[in-house]
Structures are given as structure tokens and as C-alpha cells.
XYZ file of N, CA and C in Angstrom:
861
model
N 11.468 -43.294 6.976
C 12.803 -42.814 6.500
C 13.851 -42.351 6.672
N 14.633 -42.767 6.070
C 16.285 -42.615 6.629
C 16.235 -40.970 4.962
N 16.559 -40.149 5.921
C 17.027 -39.212 4.989
C 18.392 -39.166 4.340
N 18.736 -39.260 3.060
C 20.348 -39.250 2.612
C 20.216 -38.129 1.706
N 21.143 -37.085 2.413
C 21.174 -35.767 2.005
C 22.394 -35.519 1.117
N 22.091 -34.783 0.064
C 23.745 -34.768 -0.635
C 23.333 -32.737 -0.880
N 24.389 -32.284 -0.782
C 24.353 -30.529 -1.050
C 24.676 -30.319 -2.844
N 24.100 -31.573 -3.520
C 24.320 -30.994 -5.160
C 23.529 -31.479 -5.543
N 22.998 -30.519 -6.637
C 21.766 -30.203 -7.832
C 21.860 -32.004 -8.160
N 20.196 -32.474 -8.539
C 20.420 -33.419 -9.696
C 19.988 -33.256 -10.267
N 20.282 -34.343 -11.780
C 20.092 -35.289 -11.430
C 21.745 -36.208 -11.956
N 22.602 -35.181 -12.802
C 24.190 -35.785 -12.896
C 25.144 -35.742 -12.493
N 24.920 -35.058 -11.207
C 26.248 -34.867 -10.303
C 26.417 -36.322 -9.590
N 27.999 -36.839 -9.781
C 28.448 -37.593 -9.126
C 27.760 -37.829 -7.621
N 27.777 -37.272 -6.612
C 27.324 -37.580 -5.540
C 25.933 -38.248 -5.627
N 25.277 -37.744 -6.172
C 23.804 -38.065 -6.589
C 23.582 -39.650 -6.809
N 24.151 -39.436 -8.297
C 24.300 -41.176 -8.518
C 24.855 -42.028 -7.784
N 25.574 -41.925 -7.165
C 26.268 -43.262 -6.127
C 25.030 -43.395 -5.323
N 24.569 -41.841 -4.664
C 23.630 -42.058 -3.275
C 22.276 -42.756 -3.934
N 22.053 -42.890 -5.230
C 20.316 -43.099 -5.611
C 21.243 -44.526 -5.739
N 22.642 -45.009 -5.986
C 22.426 -46.565 -6.138
C 22.896 -46.687 -4.603
N 23.170 -46.294 -3.716
C 23.217 -46.647 -2.296
C 22.025 -47.021 -1.567
N 21.070 -46.471 -1.632
C 19.912 -45.860 -1.048
C 18.526 -47.372 -1.302
N 19.020 -47.632 -2.076
C 18.503 -49.043 -1.897
C 18.493 -50.130 -1.667
N 19.968 -50.533 -1.464
C 20.674 -51.638 -1.042
C 20.765 -51.141 0.538
N 20.577 -49.807 1.005
C 20.880 -49.145 2.567
C 19.431 -50.022 3.050
N 18.503 -49.642 2.522
C 17.304 -49.654 3.116
C 17.038 -51.527 3.176
N 17.427 -52.361 2.232
C 17.038 -53.756 2.461
C 17.756 -53.880 3.606
N 19.229 -53.601 3.585
C 19.433 -53.747 5.398
C 19.092 -53.700 6.210
N 18.662 -52.109 6.493
C 18.044 -51.805 7.671
C 17.022 -52.123 7.443
N 16.266 -52.478 6.531
C 14.835 -52.650 6.512
C 13.981 -51.368 7.027
N 14.799 -49.844 6.359
C 14.184 -48.364 6.584
C 13.716 -48.321 5.206
N 13.036 -47.204 4.395
C 13.204 -46.714 3.269
C 14.329 -45.624 3.593
N 15.186 -45.712 2.493
C 15.955 -44.724 2.327
C 16.046 -44.038 0.931
N 15.763 -42.447 1.741
C 15.578 -41.403 0.343
C 16.566 -40.855 0.007
N 16.703 -40.230 -1.200
C 17.849 -39.553 -1.523
C 17.274 -37.880 -1.319
N 17.578 -37.084 -0.468
C 16.801 -35.270 -0.772
C 18.338 -34.705 -1.423
N 18.118 -33.939 -2.216
C 18.890 -32.688 -2.874
C 18.761 -31.561 -2.153
N 20.004 -31.078 -1.358
C 19.604 -29.606 -0.859
C 21.417 -28.671 -1.215
N 20.460 -28.494 -2.689
C 21.949 -27.463 -3.406
C 21.805 -25.955 -2.445
N 22.836 -25.434 -2.724
C 23.128 -23.825 -2.422
C 23.779 -23.531 -1.561
N 24.762 -22.430 -1.519
C 25.790 -22.082 -0.549
C 26.977 -22.742 -0.256
N 27.150 -23.311 -1.700
C 28.572 -23.546 -1.784
C 28.404 -24.999 -0.580
N 27.355 -25.590 -0.547
C 27.022 -27.195 0.006
C 26.999 -26.763 1.417
N 26.848 -25.259 1.707
C 26.603 -24.773 3.710
C 25.105 -25.111 3.852
N 24.334 -25.155 3.179
C 22.887 -25.207 3.423
C 22.352 -26.296 3.660
N 22.936 -27.226 3.230
C 22.566 -28.554 3.986
C 23.653 -29.036 4.679
N 25.082 -28.697 4.876
C 25.142 -28.863 6.175
C 24.907 -28.154 7.172
N 24.517 -27.320 6.979
C 23.758 -26.848 8.744
C 22.282 -27.156 8.616
N 21.738 -27.607 7.698
C 20.594 -28.375 7.853
C 20.690 -29.684 8.414
N 21.369 -30.263 8.349
C 22.346 -31.806 8.755
C 22.703 -31.707 10.447
N 23.828 -30.520 10.556
C 23.698 -30.138 11.970
C 22.060 -29.636 12.649
N 21.761 -29.277 12.560
C 20.170 -29.385 13.086
C 19.600 -30.527 12.755
N 19.735 -31.213 12.148
C 18.275 -31.934 12.734
C 18.537 -32.884 13.708
N 17.589 -33.926 14.167
C 17.734 -34.517 15.382
C 18.988 -35.467 15.321
N 19.303 -35.719 16.256
C 20.548 -37.150 16.297
C 19.827 -38.582 16.502
N 18.900 -38.645 15.638
C 18.491 -40.178 16.058
C 18.325 -41.170 14.628
N 19.372 -40.660 13.977
C 19.857 -41.853 12.687
C 18.971 -41.241 11.328
N 17.843 -40.484 11.532
C 17.495 -40.472 10.507
C 17.610 -39.752 9.432
N 18.658 -38.807 9.472
C 19.497 -37.830 8.443
C 19.893 -38.254 8.652
N 20.953 -38.012 7.237
C 22.591 -38.319 6.608
C 22.900 -37.273 5.733
N 24.035 -37.191 5.688
C 24.405 -36.143 4.399
C 25.587 -36.429 4.023
N 25.732 -36.328 2.604
C 26.581 -36.905 2.273
C 27.876 -35.652 1.640
N 28.371 -35.268 2.382
C 29.256 -33.485 2.385
C 30.195 -33.750 2.748
N 31.343 -32.732 1.748
C 32.635 -32.745 1.051
C 33.049 -32.114 2.083
N 34.754 -32.334 1.763
C 35.346 -31.524 2.274
C 35.742 -30.277 2.548
N 35.324 -29.339 1.553
C 35.093 -27.917 1.261
C 33.899 -27.294 2.280
N 32.965 -27.473 2.869
C 31.562 -27.271 4.187
C 32.462 -27.826 5.454
N 33.328 -29.014 5.080
C 33.334 -29.460 6.233
C 35.036 -28.987 6.660
N 35.921 -28.673 6.291
C 36.908 -28.074 6.766
C 37.397 -26.663 5.832
N 37.594 -26.454 5.203
C 37.805 -24.868 4.295
C 36.784 -24.013 5.077
N 35.517 -24.088 4.238
C 34.345 -23.316 4.481
C 34.368 -23.045 6.422
N 34.604 -23.624 7.024
C 34.221 -23.309 8.691
C 35.631 -22.839 9.154
N 36.822 -23.316 8.062
C 37.732 -22.497 8.703
C 37.811 -20.937 8.304
N 37.516 -20.771 6.714
C 37.105 -19.298 6.721
C 36.085 -18.720 7.778
N 35.122 -19.284 8.561
C 34.229 -18.793 9.408
C 33.135 -18.265 8.673
N 32.907 -19.028 7.454
C 31.686 -18.937 6.558
C 30.640 -19.694 7.039
N 30.208 -20.654 8.146
C 29.345 -21.521 8.441
C 28.715 -21.515 10.044
N 27.357 -21.978 10.174
C 26.793 -21.445 11.252
C 26.806 -22.544 11.501
N 27.695 -23.567 11.675
C 28.181 -24.553 12.293
C 30.099 -24.932 12.133
N 30.206 -25.573 13.610
C 31.684 -26.226 13.710
C 31.655 -27.446 12.929
N 32.976 -27.714 13.010
C 33.090 -29.327 12.107
C 32.802 -30.026 13.093
N 32.987 -30.213 14.282
C 32.613 -31.156 15.320
C 31.088 -31.226 16.085
N 29.849 -30.448 14.955
C 28.648 -30.696 15.258
C 28.752 -31.534 14.290
N 29.145 -32.056 13.676
C 28.686 -33.521 12.642
C 29.781 -34.679 12.978
N 29.316 -35.884 12.977
C 29.900 -36.611 13.535
C 29.463 -37.912 12.257
N 30.728 -38.299 11.764
C 31.116 -38.932 10.801
C 31.119 -40.365 10.479
N 30.163 -40.922 9.821
C 30.503 -42.603 9.620
C 31.600 -42.726 9.101
N 32.017 -41.798 8.133
C 33.190 -42.628 7.103
C 33.663 -41.658 6.545
N 34.643 -41.209 5.850
C 34.936 -40.946 4.208
C 34.599 -42.052 3.467
N 33.820 -41.720 2.011
C 33.567 -42.534 1.687
C 34.374 -42.314 -0.003
N 34.497 -41.173 -0.102
C 35.037 -41.341 -2.358
C 35.577 -39.846 -1.769
N 36.327 -39.725 -3.534
C 36.823 -38.343 -3.370
C 36.783 -38.157 -4.848
N 36.480 -36.732 -5.591
C 36.600 -37.023 -6.776
C 37.774 -36.785 -7.372
N 38.484 -37.282 -7.930
C 39.939 -37.109 -8.699
C 40.627 -36.435 -8.826
N 41.370 -35.262 -8.736
C 41.752 -34.202 -9.238
C 43.659 -34.176 -9.313
N 43.949 -33.168 -10.534
C 44.719 -33.855 -10.551
C 46.604 -32.577 -11.185
N 47.159 -32.188 -10.571
C 48.262 -31.092 -11.653
C 48.261 -31.543 -12.941
N 48.398 -30.931 -13.523
C 48.976 -31.115 -14.963
C 49.187 -30.019 -15.865
N 50.147 -30.378 -17.206
C 50.419 -29.623 -18.061
C 50.685 -30.027 -18.931
N 51.560 -28.591 -19.773
C 51.430 -29.208 -21.233
C 52.792 -30.460 -21.377
N 52.197 -31.229 -22.307
C 53.007 -32.405 -22.664
C 54.468 -32.239 -23.139
N 54.950 -30.877 -23.392
C 56.025 -30.885 -23.991
C 56.797 -29.890 -22.287
N 56.153 -30.014 -21.736
C 56.880 -28.937 -20.273
C 58.399 -30.116 -19.955
N 58.649 -28.977 -19.271
C 60.401 -29.930 -18.600
C 60.298 -30.535 -17.550
N 59.277 -31.302 -16.950
C 59.214 -31.313 -16.186
C 58.033 -32.457 -16.524
N 58.638 -34.146 -15.112
C 57.109 -34.709 -15.498
C 57.098 -35.342 -14.194
N 57.461 -34.499 -12.985
C 56.657 -35.114 -11.540
C 56.731 -33.746 -10.783
N 56.806 -34.183 -9.453
C 56.650 -32.293 -8.013
C 58.508 -32.294 -7.947
N 58.802 -33.552 -7.979
C 60.153 -33.044 -7.813
C 61.348 -32.263 -9.143
N 60.421 -32.852 -10.212
C 60.878 -31.977 -11.312
C 60.756 -30.252 -11.111
N 59.705 -30.490 -11.093
C 58.405 -29.284 -11.280
C 59.233 -28.240 -10.184
N 59.467 -28.670 -8.504
C 59.996 -27.774 -7.966
C 61.190 -27.300 -8.432
N 62.141 -28.099 -9.210
C 63.704 -27.780 -9.240
C 63.655 -26.582 -10.316
N 62.832 -26.449 -11.628
C 62.134 -25.730 -12.352
C 61.655 -24.226 -11.884
N 60.347 -24.145 -10.634
C 60.827 -23.217 -10.299
C 61.221 -22.168 -9.792
N 61.775 -23.278 -9.254
C 63.081 -22.555 -8.262
C 63.842 -21.087 -9.695
N 64.107 -22.188 -10.478
C 64.734 -20.666 -11.807
C 63.332 -20.372 -12.514
N 62.533 -20.997 -12.635
C 61.884 -19.868 -13.486
C 60.506 -19.843 -13.113
N 59.438 -18.494 -13.746
C 58.080 -18.647 -13.623
C 57.179 -19.726 -13.841
N 56.161 -20.065 -13.118
C 55.411 -21.269 -12.842
C 54.200 -20.552 -13.364
N 53.339 -20.701 -13.801
C 51.860 -20.211 -14.080
C 50.905 -20.969 -13.849
N 50.141 -20.855 -12.384
C 49.253 -21.634 -11.873
C 47.976 -21.437 -12.309
N 47.175 -21.897 -12.974
C 45.710 -21.853 -13.433
C 44.930 -22.514 -12.442
N 43.914 -22.095 -11.689
C 43.070 -22.645 -10.486
C 41.678 -21.953 -10.454
N 40.811 -22.354 -9.123
C 39.560 -21.679 -9.590
C 39.243 -20.775 -8.261
N 40.602 -21.369 -7.577
C 40.524 -19.334 -6.587
C 41.044 -20.510 -4.995
N 42.006 -18.979 -4.318
C 42.732 -19.679 -3.659
C 42.479 -20.582 -2.321
N 40.847 -20.149 -1.898
C 40.404 -20.706 -1.210
C 40.286 -22.596 -1.832
N 40.066 -22.607 -2.666
C 39.503 -23.982 -3.165
C 41.013 -24.672 -3.151
N 40.019 -26.556 -2.291
C 40.713 -27.402 -2.195
C 42.651 -27.623 -2.474
N 41.938 -27.931 -4.192
C 42.577 -28.489 -5.076
C 44.266 -27.382 -5.224
N 43.412 -25.816 -4.938
C 44.580 -25.075 -5.057
C 45.563 -25.045 -3.513
N 44.644 -25.066 -2.713
C 45.432 -25.390 -1.472
C 46.642 -26.373 -0.945
N 46.014 -27.751 -1.583
C 47.056 -28.798 -2.201
C 48.059 -28.525 -3.282
N 47.668 -27.156 -4.333
C 49.094 -27.200 -5.364
C 49.935 -25.767 -4.503
N 49.369 -24.914 -3.669
C 50.049 -24.468 -1.999
C 50.935 -24.942 -1.610
N 50.915 -25.838 -1.276
C 51.439 -26.786 -0.050
C 52.522 -27.436 -1.034
N 51.988 -27.753 -2.249
C 53.399 -28.603 -2.914
C 54.721 -27.304 -3.327
N 53.964 -26.372 -3.577
C 55.203 -24.909 -3.911
C 55.943 -24.819 -2.537
N 54.870 -24.832 -1.234
C 55.475 -25.011 0.113
C 56.686 -25.275 -0.221
N 56.487 -26.802 0.147
C 57.342 -27.719 0.312
C 58.667 -28.113 -1.137
N 58.105 -27.498 -2.366
C 59.355 -27.717 -2.874
C 60.179 -26.535 -2.866
N 59.903 -25.081 -2.314
C 60.682 -24.149 -2.132
C 60.068 -23.151 -3.297
N 59.604 -23.346 -3.591
C 58.973 -22.382 -4.612
C 57.768 -21.478 -4.859
N 57.411 -20.408 -5.491
C 56.362 -19.857 -5.638
C 55.704 -19.526 -7.131
N 54.433 -19.872 -7.104
C 53.809 -19.713 -7.954
C 53.224 -18.735 -8.381
N 53.380 -17.822 -9.967
C 52.210 -16.865 -10.562
C 50.653 -17.543 -10.564
N 50.090 -17.278 -10.013
C 48.942 -17.879 -9.789
C 47.851 -16.984 -10.236
N 46.640 -17.910 -10.936
C 45.671 -16.712 -11.578
C 44.427 -17.337 -11.455
N 43.302 -17.052 -10.757
C 41.943 -17.289 -10.504
C 40.783 -17.471 -11.597
N 40.168 -18.341 -12.418
C 39.323 -18.448 -13.275
C 38.260 -18.654 -13.300
N 36.920 -17.368 -13.457
C 35.925 -18.449 -13.168
C 35.437 -19.370 -14.157
N 36.129 -19.555 -15.189
C 35.575 -20.726 -16.110
C 37.349 -21.375 -16.271
N 37.949 -22.303 -15.711
C 38.899 -22.491 -15.504
C 38.733 -23.991 -16.639
N 39.341 -24.199 -17.791
C 39.955 -24.904 -18.955
C 41.005 -25.236 -19.000
N 41.439 -26.577 -19.144
C 42.727 -27.213 -19.897
C 43.221 -26.446 -20.786
N 42.415 -25.651 -21.630
C 42.461 -25.205 -22.974
C 43.787 -23.929 -22.608
N 43.674 -23.458 -21.116
C 44.784 -22.439 -20.787
C 46.213 -23.079 -20.926
N 45.770 -24.236 -20.689
C 47.150 -25.421 -20.739
C 47.637 -25.160 -22.038
N 46.862 -25.982 -22.726
C 47.507 -26.130 -24.209
C 47.905 -25.038 -25.006
N 47.137 -24.033 -24.514
C 47.412 -22.451 -25.173
C 48.372 -21.777 -24.763
N 49.040 -22.168 -23.690
C 50.152 -21.421 -22.794
C 49.882 -20.182 -22.142
N 48.553 -20.111 -21.897
C 48.334 -19.028 -21.010
C 48.634 -19.409 -19.080
N 48.580 -21.115 -19.153
C 49.276 -21.056 -18.082
C 50.046 -22.207 -18.372
N 50.730 -22.690 -16.905
C 52.198 -23.539 -17.084
C 51.592 -25.194 -16.627
N 50.339 -24.941 -15.389
C 50.215 -26.029 -14.834
C 48.392 -25.223 -14.476
N 47.785 -26.379 -14.442
C 46.328 -26.085 -13.733
C 45.768 -27.283 -13.035
N 45.427 -27.121 -12.172
C 44.821 -27.998 -10.575
C 42.943 -28.488 -11.488
N 42.845 -30.136 -11.851
C 41.650 -29.685 -12.497
C 41.438 -31.108 -12.680
N 39.853 -31.413 -12.695
C 39.195 -32.873 -12.202
C 40.260 -33.542 -13.233
N 40.596 -34.593 -13.178
C 41.292 -35.755 -13.796
C 40.093 -36.265 -14.765
N 39.165 -37.038 -14.527
C 38.402 -36.821 -16.261
C 38.301 -36.211 -17.554
N 38.443 -34.346 -16.985
C 37.911 -33.623 -17.702
C 39.257 -33.391 -18.349
N 40.521 -34.438 -18.022
C 41.530 -34.103 -18.857
C 42.105 -35.427 -19.553
N 41.378 -36.205 -19.924
C 41.321 -37.134 -20.577
C 41.679 -37.083 -21.751
N 41.207 -36.341 -22.540
C 41.120 -36.257 -24.410
C 42.168 -35.597 -23.997
N 42.506 -34.902 -23.101
C 43.944 -34.215 -23.628
C 44.931 -34.418 -23.105
N 45.268 -35.907 -22.455
C 46.248 -36.416 -21.969
C 46.279 -37.446 -23.066
N 45.185 -38.030 -23.690
C 45.205 -39.099 -24.566
C 45.251 -38.481 -26.478
N 45.202 -37.319 -26.283
C 45.370 -36.915 -27.718
C 46.769 -36.079 -27.755
N 47.993 -36.232 -26.189
C 49.288 -35.764 -26.403
C 49.135 -34.494 -26.172
N 48.569 -33.803 -26.074
C 48.851 -31.968 -25.570
C 48.878 -31.947 -24.025
N 48.521 -32.803 -23.031
C 48.819 -32.890 -21.948
C 49.198 -33.673 -20.799
N 49.621 -33.374 -19.505
C 50.290 -34.720 -19.254
C 49.918 -34.557 -17.674
N 49.934 -35.967 -16.697
C 49.485 -35.477 -15.161
C 51.084 -35.607 -14.890
N 50.952 -34.412 -13.621
C 52.256 -34.443 -12.826
C 52.080 -35.238 -11.169
N 50.873 -35.269 -10.800
C 50.441 -35.893 -9.586
C 49.086 -35.372 -9.436
N 48.416 -36.916 -8.515
C 47.015 -37.006 -8.679
C 46.371 -36.563 -6.752
N 45.967 -35.847 -6.750
C 45.215 -35.503 -5.539
C 44.440 -36.645 -5.053
N 45.020 -37.500 -4.118
C 44.256 -38.652 -4.120
C 44.839 -39.413 -2.973
N 43.964 -39.956 -2.250
C 45.138 -40.845 -1.058
C 45.849 -42.008 -1.704
N 45.058 -42.545 -2.554
C 45.789 -43.675 -4.090
C 45.545 -43.367 -4.999
N 46.529 -43.962 -6.305
C 46.302 -43.571 -7.470
C 44.905 -43.596 -8.035
N 44.693 -42.582 -9.440
C 44.009 -42.398 -10.195
C 44.020 -44.035 -11.128
N 42.937 -44.961 -10.775
C 42.665 -46.247 -11.506
C 42.850 -46.058 -12.911
N 42.529 -45.123 -13.422
C 42.600 -45.229 -14.797
C 43.971 -44.465 -15.236
N 44.906 -44.176 -14.465
C 46.421 -43.550 -14.116
C 47.455 -44.527 -13.575
N 46.857 -45.772 -13.771
C 48.140 -46.110 -11.742
C 49.590 -46.077 -12.076
N 50.299 -45.141 -13.121
C 51.696 -44.863 -13.492
C 51.616 -43.229 -12.873
N 50.795 -42.240 -12.656
C 50.885 -41.359 -12.220
C 51.057 -41.143 -9.945
N 51.682 -40.985 -9.651
C 51.988 -40.779 -8.418
C 51.037 -39.656 -8.047
N 50.550 -40.643 -6.603
C 50.018 -39.247 -5.128
C 51.276 -38.349 -4.896
N 50.559 -36.961 -4.730
C 51.130 -35.934 -3.926
C 52.204 -36.196 -2.905
N 51.297 -37.434 -1.819
C 51.666 -37.430 -0.890
C 52.543 -38.150 -1.359
N 52.629 -39.388 -2.193
C 53.641 -40.379 -2.540
C 55.134 -39.568 -2.825
N 54.824 -38.360 -4.195
C 56.048 -37.797 -3.771
C 56.462 -36.431 -2.860
N 55.847 -37.364 -1.647
C 56.649 -36.199 -0.633
C 55.830 -34.906 -0.671
N 55.226 -34.424 -1.433
C 54.938 -33.021 -1.488
C 53.377 -32.665 -0.280
N 53.247 -33.524 0.576
C 52.290 -33.348 1.454
C 51.423 -34.326 2.043
N 50.432 -34.654 2.568
C 49.592 -35.550 2.964
C 48.632 -36.060 1.942
N 48.072 -37.053 2.245
C 47.119 -37.850 1.199
C 45.681 -37.153 1.291
N 46.109 -35.650 0.578
C 44.983 -34.771 0.357
C 44.129 -34.934 -0.695
N 43.281 -34.602 -0.414
C 41.850 -35.488 -1.824
C 40.673 -34.321 -1.621
N 39.746 -34.136 -2.268
C 38.548 -33.759 -2.558
C 37.398 -34.579 -1.961
N 37.766 -34.719 -0.737
C 36.526 -36.349 -0.197
C 35.219 -35.850 -0.168
N 34.670 -36.866 -0.312
C 33.227 -36.641 0.657
C 33.040 -38.134 1.562
N 31.985 -37.458 2.507
C 31.831 -38.532 3.092
C 30.724 -38.435 4.162
N 29.915 -39.502 4.336
C 28.879 -39.199 5.108
C 29.076 -39.330 6.589
N 27.989 -38.350 6.685
C 27.720 -37.608 8.881
C 26.376 -37.907 8.993
N 26.032 -37.552 10.293
C 25.046 -38.044 10.808
C 25.343 -36.346 12.286
N 23.940 -35.858 12.440
C 24.453 -34.654 13.718
C 25.153 -35.052 14.747
N 25.927 -34.630 15.943
C 26.924 -34.772 16.478
C 25.336 -35.263 18.100
N 25.899 -36.310 18.592
C 25.355 -36.601 19.716
C 24.292 -37.469 19.328
N 24.560 -37.941 18.098
C 23.826 -39.152 17.687
C 24.249 -40.564 19.007
N 23.765 -41.709 18.611
C 24.097 -42.828 19.818
C 24.908 -43.299 18.929
N 26.272 -43.472 19.420
C 27.333 -44.285 19.095
C 26.564 -45.809 18.406
N 25.248 -46.242 19.102
C 25.590 -47.785 18.067
C 24.646 -47.272 17.217
N 24.062 -46.460 16.562
C 23.554 -45.625 15.731
C 24.362 -45.632 14.491
N 25.759 -44.393 15.118
C 26.404 -44.662 13.872
C 26.979 -45.856 13.676
N 27.655 -46.438 14.829
C 28.303 -47.517 14.010
C 27.341 -48.481 13.291
N 26.014 -48.855 13.225
C 25.349 -49.300 12.793
C 24.701 -48.770 11.252
N 24.823 -47.652 11.171
C 24.244 -46.665 9.987
C 26.255 -47.117 8.465
N 27.189 -47.041 10.051
C 28.584 -46.666 9.239
C 28.612 -48.303 8.436
N 27.997 -49.423 9.204
C 28.349 -50.623 8.415
C 27.909 -50.631 7.467
N 26.403 -50.613 7.577
C 25.430 -50.620 6.549
C 25.841 -49.511 5.204
N 26.269 -48.779 5.055
C 26.512 -47.668 4.130
C 28.097 -48.193 3.737
N 28.842 -48.715 4.142
C 30.240 -49.057 4.130
C 29.663 -50.842 3.199
N 28.984 -51.624 3.695
C 28.130 -52.842 3.081
C 27.874 -52.426 1.655
N 26.909 -51.455 1.872
C 26.010 -50.663 0.485
C 27.135 -50.394 -0.416
N 28.534 -49.375 -0.116
C 29.178 -49.818 -1.100
C 29.742 -50.689 -1.393
N 30.176 -51.632 -0.790
C 30.846 -52.811 -1.730
C 30.095 -54.060 -2.449
N 28.365 -53.283 -2.359
C 27.698 -54.206 -3.568
C 27.871 -53.891 -4.832
N 28.090 -54.957 -5.987
C 28.016 -54.654 -7.382
C 27.977 -53.661 -8.163
N 26.503 -53.785 -7.913
C 25.631 -52.228 -8.534
C 26.190 -50.992 -8.380
N 26.776 -50.596 -6.855
C 27.001 -49.573 -6.617
C 28.241 -49.086 -7.255
N 29.275 -49.887 -7.204
C 31.028 -50.248 -7.040
C 30.833 -49.920 -9.315
N 30.061 -50.408 -10.012
C 29.648 -49.797 -11.352
C 29.171 -48.551 -11.312
N 28.049 -48.135 -10.289
C 28.081 -47.029 -10.023
C 28.669 -45.800 -10.229
N 29.747 -45.815 -8.933
C 31.424 -45.035 -8.738
C 31.885 -45.093 -9.693
N 32.380 -46.257 -10.466
C 33.163 -46.284 -11.678
C 32.630 -45.122 -12.492
N 30.928 -45.880 -12.862
C 31.166 -44.608 -14.635
C 30.671 -43.391 -13.858
N 30.520 -43.199 -12.424
C 30.139 -41.351 -12.085
C 31.676 -40.504 -11.794
N 32.725 -41.498 -11.913
C 33.903 -40.893 -12.072
C 34.631 -40.568 -10.414
N 34.042 -41.410 -9.688
C 34.525 -41.494 -8.146
C 35.687 -42.064 -7.863
N 36.467 -41.839 -6.622
C 37.571 -42.977 -6.365
C 36.788 -43.654 -4.804
N 36.356 -44.720 -4.993
C 36.526 -44.938 -3.691
C 37.155 -45.372 -2.291
N 37.137 -44.615 -1.672
C 38.445 -45.174 -0.901
C 37.789 -44.895 0.958
N 37.417 -46.119 0.992
C 36.360 -46.768 2.482
C 37.334 -45.872 4.114
N 36.602 -45.094 4.863
C 37.780 -44.755 5.797
C 36.815 -44.517 7.138
N 36.401 -45.712 8.031
C 35.791 -45.233 9.392
C 35.622 -43.896 9.830
N 34.572 -44.248 10.800
C 34.490 -43.235 11.886
C 35.326 -42.536 12.610
N 36.564 -43.028 13.436
C 37.411 -42.779 14.458
C 38.712 -42.513 12.619
N 39.043 -42.893 11.926
C 39.903 -42.725 11.148
C 39.541 -41.297 10.261
N 38.502 -41.033 9.926
C 37.834 -40.249 9.325
C 37.921 -38.833 10.015
N 37.816 -39.108 11.563
C 37.870 -38.224 12.269
C 39.160 -37.521 12.503
N 40.420 -38.369 12.863
C 41.197 -38.023 13.063
C 41.942 -37.131 11.832
N 41.540 -37.570 10.377
C 41.870 -36.804 9.311
C 41.565 -35.856 9.286
N 40.583 -35.145 9.656
C 40.110 -34.249 9.429
C 40.487 -32.949 10.759
N 40.396 -33.404 11.918
C 41.441 -32.813 12.758
C 42.550 -32.232 12.345
N 43.487 -33.267 11.936
C 44.850 -33.086 11.078
C 44.336 -31.664 9.884
N 43.637 -31.833 9.232
C 43.060 -30.993 7.864
C 42.926 -29.491 8.189
N 41.972 -29.618 9.443
C 41.433 -28.333 10.162
C 42.970 -27.530 10.051
N 43.732 -28.242 11.089
C 45.383 -27.850 10.820
C 46.513 -27.611 10.155
N 46.944 -28.462 9.072
C 46.777 -28.277 8.092
C 46.710 -27.463 7.532
N 45.335 -27.497 6.482
C 44.869 -26.073 5.529
C 44.914 -25.027 6.764
N 44.496 -24.961 7.488
C 44.590 -23.454 8.477
C 45.959 -22.604 8.108
N 46.901 -23.589 8.346
C 48.143 -23.410 8.108
C 48.507 -22.815 6.968
N 47.800 -23.396 6.058
C 47.797 -23.167 4.524
C 47.579 -21.577 4.505
N 46.373 -21.450 4.872
C 45.903 -20.440 4.458
C 45.841 -18.800 5.229
N 46.166 -19.646 6.101
C 46.947 -18.606 7.184
C 48.365 -17.760 6.366
N 49.012 -18.834 5.750
C 50.036 -18.055 5.175
C 49.365 -17.215 4.007
N 48.475 -17.799 3.227
C 47.564 -17.038 2.232
C 47.728 -15.474 1.951
N 47.549 -15.681 4.002
C 46.294 -14.332 4.027
C 44.659 -14.712 3.605
N 44.484 -15.599 3.439
C 43.154 -16.014 3.433
C 42.414 -16.059 4.519
N 42.536 -16.226 5.728
C 42.672 -16.362 7.114
C 43.375 -15.716 7.963
N 43.127 -15.265 9.107
C 44.452 -14.521 10.544
C 44.859 -15.347 11.495
């Protein structure tokens, strides 16, 4: 059987839900059983390292996110390199957003930047090394202002509602109740495309404050896997993503699909290694 590894715990994790929907569709297409295997731990580095060490025979595939593939590699916290894994493609993103109180005197990133040049702006986030935080730091760099930032081990939108922070980086589904009740508003989507539930909220890239960054997940195999096998698995994976039953699970899981093939995925990762590396150096996270 083909092992489809995910570095997240079962059973309610979005990646596990989508993987479980994809597995039987891929199995029928390839004529080989596909089994989902959860390998949580080490900030997803544990599963990614196991994938990198696996035989490059096409029987081990991993669903790995931008963290263990880009930022953790840049921080030198992985026993593997980015090039030790071959992408089948990037498949979906967890929707994250920059959000503020509903009565804040800015409604987009241009207005946020103008305000930030004249006033203090308090940013609540998970930590300087977190990808959403790095995207927010890029926004400040392009906008010509600086955050007064604070990391929270238990990040919560209530920090913004109560006035402890002005802006927060947070999962878009987790902000829904606050937005619908009129307590908060969304300033920018951290995705290649707009969040389907909020089509009027432009992305960071659309507003000119960085690339089409996102908290993406990709499908990977070990390096030196036969290119023909990479092509076959990639085709089967994206074909499964188009199945109506899988699309329903994707929508219900709250992730945003944006299929990106192997070649484009590698180009994007190379670009992000350079760009996020620059941001992290400016923040003093890496040398």
C-alpha cells in the first residue's frame, strides 16, 4: 500500500480529514491501497524527516506544510534540507487573515500603513517564527512602519475586541463569529486567492504588500523518486482533489484548495526560502 503521511494528529485535523477523503479515490485510480498515517510531533519535523529518509519508490507520500519545509529549514532545526523532498505539488492552504476591531480607522493595508506611520500599532501573534507573523512583518516592511508586537501562547481574537491588540494574525474560520457580530473586520487574506467566504477581502499580494504567501500544504515524496512516478502520483492526487466528494470535505474542513504542479511548486519554494530568509534575518531570528 501507499502510505499517505500527515504530520498532524487525528481525527479532526483538516489535513487528516482531506487525506482520508483523497485516499480511497487515489486507491481506485492507481489500483493500489492508499492508507493515511498520522505522524505528529516536533512541529511536523518528525514526519517530514521520516519522509525524507523513506525509499524513493513512490510508496510513501507526505502532506507537509510550509513550516517544516521552509521556515524550520531556514532556522536550522531540521535533519533534512528542502531539496531532500520532491513536490507532487502544493494542494491547499489554511486560510489566515490580518484582522482588526470593526471601529479601527483603517480598512485595508494602505490605510493601515498610513496609520502605522503616525501611531503605535499593536500586533498579536503566535511568535516571530510563525509564517503568519512573518507575512505581517513583510506588510510592515513594505508599508514603512513598525509593529509593537507581542507573541501569545494562547492567541485569541478577544485580545483585539478588548483593546489589548490592534491587529491579529488568525485563522479566518476562527474570526467568523466576531466578523458576523460586527466586532471585527478583515484587512487582508494571507492566501494566493481570496477566501471564498469573504470574496470582498483582497489578499496581501493584491494590495501590493508581498507575494502570494499562504500557510500552504503540499504533497511530497523523497528525492530521487523516478520522475515518471512523481508525474503519475501528482496526476492521481490532483485528479482526486477534483472529485466532488473530496471537494465537499475540503470546503467543510475550512481549507482553500489551489492546486499547483511540481515545477511551479519548486519555483515557489525556492522563492520563499529566499524571501522568508530575508525577513527572518531582518528580525534577528537567523544569521
